[in-house]
XYZ file of C-alpha atoms in Angstrom:
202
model
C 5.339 -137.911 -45.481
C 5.506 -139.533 -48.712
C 1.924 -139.701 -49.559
C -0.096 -137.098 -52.145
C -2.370 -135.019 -49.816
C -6.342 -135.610 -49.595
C -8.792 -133.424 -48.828
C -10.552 -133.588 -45.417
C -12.689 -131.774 -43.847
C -12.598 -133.370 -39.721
C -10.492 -130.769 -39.372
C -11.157 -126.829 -39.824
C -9.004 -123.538 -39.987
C -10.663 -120.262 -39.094
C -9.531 -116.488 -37.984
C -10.796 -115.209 -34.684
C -10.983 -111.426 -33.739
C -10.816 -110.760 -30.137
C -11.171 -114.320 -29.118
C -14.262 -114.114 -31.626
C -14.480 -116.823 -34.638
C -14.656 -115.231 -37.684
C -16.935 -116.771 -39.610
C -15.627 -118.188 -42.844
C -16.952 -116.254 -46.066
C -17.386 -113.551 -43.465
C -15.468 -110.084 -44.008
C -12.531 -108.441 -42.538
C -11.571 -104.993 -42.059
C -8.638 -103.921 -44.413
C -5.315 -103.480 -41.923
C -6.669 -105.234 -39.340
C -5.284 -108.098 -37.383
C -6.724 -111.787 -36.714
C -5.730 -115.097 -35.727
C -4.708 -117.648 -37.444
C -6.071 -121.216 -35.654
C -7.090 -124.672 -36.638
C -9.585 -126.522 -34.369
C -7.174 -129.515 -33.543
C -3.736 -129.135 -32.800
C -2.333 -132.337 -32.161
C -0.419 -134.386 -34.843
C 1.596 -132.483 -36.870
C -0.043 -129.186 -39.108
C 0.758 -126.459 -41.242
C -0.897 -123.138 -41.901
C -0.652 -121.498 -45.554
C -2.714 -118.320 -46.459
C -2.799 -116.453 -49.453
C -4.445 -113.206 -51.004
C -1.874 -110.610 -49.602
C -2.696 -111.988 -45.607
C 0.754 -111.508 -43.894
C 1.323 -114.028 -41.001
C 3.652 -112.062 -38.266
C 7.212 -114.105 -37.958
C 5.971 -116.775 -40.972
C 7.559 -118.853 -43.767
C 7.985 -118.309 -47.188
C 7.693 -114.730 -47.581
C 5.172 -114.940 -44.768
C 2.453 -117.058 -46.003
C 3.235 -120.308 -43.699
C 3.653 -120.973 -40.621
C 3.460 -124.292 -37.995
C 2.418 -122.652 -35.172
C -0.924 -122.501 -34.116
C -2.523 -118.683 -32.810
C -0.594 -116.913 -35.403
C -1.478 -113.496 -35.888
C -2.005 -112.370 -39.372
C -2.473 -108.514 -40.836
C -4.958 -108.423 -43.620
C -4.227 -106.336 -46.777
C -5.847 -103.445 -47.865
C -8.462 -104.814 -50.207
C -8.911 -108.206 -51.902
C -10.355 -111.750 -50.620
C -7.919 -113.433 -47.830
C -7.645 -117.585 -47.917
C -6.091 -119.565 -45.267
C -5.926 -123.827 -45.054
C -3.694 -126.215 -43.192
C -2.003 -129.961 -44.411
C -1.901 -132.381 -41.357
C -0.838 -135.901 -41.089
C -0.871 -138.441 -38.412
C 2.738 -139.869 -39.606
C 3.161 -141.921 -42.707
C 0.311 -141.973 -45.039
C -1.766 -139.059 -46.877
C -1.248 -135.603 -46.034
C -4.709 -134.828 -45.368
C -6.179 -130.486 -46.368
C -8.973 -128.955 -44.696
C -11.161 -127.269 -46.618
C -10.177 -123.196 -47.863
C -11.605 -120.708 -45.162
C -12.240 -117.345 -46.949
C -12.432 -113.820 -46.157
C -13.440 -110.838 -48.142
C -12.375 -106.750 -47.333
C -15.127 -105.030 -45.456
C -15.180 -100.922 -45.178
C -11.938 -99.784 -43.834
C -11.981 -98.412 -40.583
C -12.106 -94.491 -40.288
C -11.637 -92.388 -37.520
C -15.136 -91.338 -35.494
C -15.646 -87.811 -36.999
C -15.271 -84.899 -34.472
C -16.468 -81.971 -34.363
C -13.520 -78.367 -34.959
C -14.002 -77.292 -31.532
C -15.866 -73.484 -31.503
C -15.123 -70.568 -29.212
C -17.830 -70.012 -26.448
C -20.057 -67.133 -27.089
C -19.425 -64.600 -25.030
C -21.353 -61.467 -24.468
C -20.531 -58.049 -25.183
C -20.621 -56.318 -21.292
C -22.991 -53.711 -20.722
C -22.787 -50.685 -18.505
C -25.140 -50.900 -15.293
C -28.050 -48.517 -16.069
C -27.947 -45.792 -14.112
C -30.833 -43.478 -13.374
C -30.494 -39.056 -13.944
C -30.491 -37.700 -10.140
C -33.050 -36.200 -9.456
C -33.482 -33.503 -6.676
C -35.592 -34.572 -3.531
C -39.343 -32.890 -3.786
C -39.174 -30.052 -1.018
C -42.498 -28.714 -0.031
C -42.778 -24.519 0.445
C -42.125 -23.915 4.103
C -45.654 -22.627 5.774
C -46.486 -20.393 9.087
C -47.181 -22.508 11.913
C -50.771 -21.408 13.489
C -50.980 -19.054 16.475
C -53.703 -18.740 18.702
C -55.473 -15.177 19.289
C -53.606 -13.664 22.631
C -55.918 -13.976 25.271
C -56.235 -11.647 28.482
C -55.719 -13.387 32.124
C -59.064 -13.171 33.621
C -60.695 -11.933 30.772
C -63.926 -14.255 29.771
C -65.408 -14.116 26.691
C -68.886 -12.821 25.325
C -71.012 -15.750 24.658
C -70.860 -16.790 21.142
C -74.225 -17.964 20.864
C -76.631 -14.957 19.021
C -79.802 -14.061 21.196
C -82.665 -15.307 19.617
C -85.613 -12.991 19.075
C -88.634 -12.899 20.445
C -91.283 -15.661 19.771
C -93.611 -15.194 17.138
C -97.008 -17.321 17.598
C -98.050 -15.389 20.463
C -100.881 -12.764 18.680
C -100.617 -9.507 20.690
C -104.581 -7.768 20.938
C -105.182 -4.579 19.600
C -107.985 -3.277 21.845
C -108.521 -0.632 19.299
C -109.443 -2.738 17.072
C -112.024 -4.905 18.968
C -114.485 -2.952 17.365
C -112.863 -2.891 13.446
C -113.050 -5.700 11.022
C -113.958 -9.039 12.195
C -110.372 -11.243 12.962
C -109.882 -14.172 11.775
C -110.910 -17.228 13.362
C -108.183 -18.262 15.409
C -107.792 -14.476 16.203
C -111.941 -14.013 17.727
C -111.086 -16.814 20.226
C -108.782 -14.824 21.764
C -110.076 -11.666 21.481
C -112.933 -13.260 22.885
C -111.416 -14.714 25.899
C -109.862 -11.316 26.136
C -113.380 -9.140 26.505
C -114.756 -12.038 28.856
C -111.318 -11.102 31.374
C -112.073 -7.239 30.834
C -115.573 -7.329 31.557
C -115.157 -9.604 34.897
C -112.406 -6.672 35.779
C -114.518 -3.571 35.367
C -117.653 -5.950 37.413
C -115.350 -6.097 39.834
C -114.560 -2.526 39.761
């Protein structure tokens, strides 16, 4: 080109992840992959990086390349720089400015757990209840009746009931003795009246 190079900054080199920009003074993760792009491709361009970044298939050991969507493996530790010289034909190579990248945490596996044996449990014997004999009750008599005799009736069961005993019996003897009671002259009175109309009559 024939010209010392310049410094310009119209045109920019970053890394992408995923299709993701990586943003310049950002971090990247140490082994990992990115891309290697410039944000205009036309004229003619070439990428250097430095810091132990490997471009896949580059120049010079590979630190250079002229394509554009490189991909690039990032060392283990230390800061990663990448820029790009571009002309437009005869004149001053013109050099964006350095895009820089520093080692995050490397990437570790997602911890797993050592897988454990299911519990199991010890099997237990059904329970099993003592036999027992069946509850048998003592045999008993069943009830006869009394023989009875064809034709024969029974005696009444019902007790005769003795004589009454308010009725006051008169003691004609005694008409004459000591005076009754009350209740007792009444009758014995009644009594004599009866007599003496019978022997009148006589």
């Amino acid at each position: 080109m024939g010209s010392s190079a310049i410094s310009d900054s119209t045109r920019t080199v970053t890394f992408e992840r995923g299709g993701t920009t990586v943003e310049c003074g950002g971090e990247y993760t140490p082994g990992e992959t990115l891309t290697l792009v410039i944000s205009s491709s036309t004229n003619r361009y070439l990428f250097e990086v430095g810091g132990g970044a490997a471009i896949d298939g580059g120049d010079c050991t590979n630190t250079r390349t002229a394509s554009n969507g490189q991909d690039v493996v990032m060392p283990a530790s230390g800061d990663v720089t990448a820029k790009a010289g571009w002309a437009t034909g005869k004149g001053s190579v013109k050099i964006t400015d350095t895009c820089t990248l520093s080692a995050g945490a490397a990437a570790t596996d997602a911890p797993t757990d050592a897988p454990t044996d299911a519990p199991t449990v010890a099997p237990t014997d059904a329970p099993t209840d003592a036999p027992t004999d069946a509850p048998t009750g003592a045999p008993t008599d069943a009830p006869t009746d009394a023989p009875t005799v064809e034709g024969a009736t029974r005696a009444p069961s019902v007790a005769p009931t003795s004589s009454p005993t308010d009725v006051t019996t008169i003691d004609e003897g005694n008409i004459g003795g000591a005076a009754p009671s009350p209740s007792t002259t009444s009758i014995i009175c009644l009594s004599s009246a009866i007599l003496i109309s019978l022997y009148a009559l006589m």
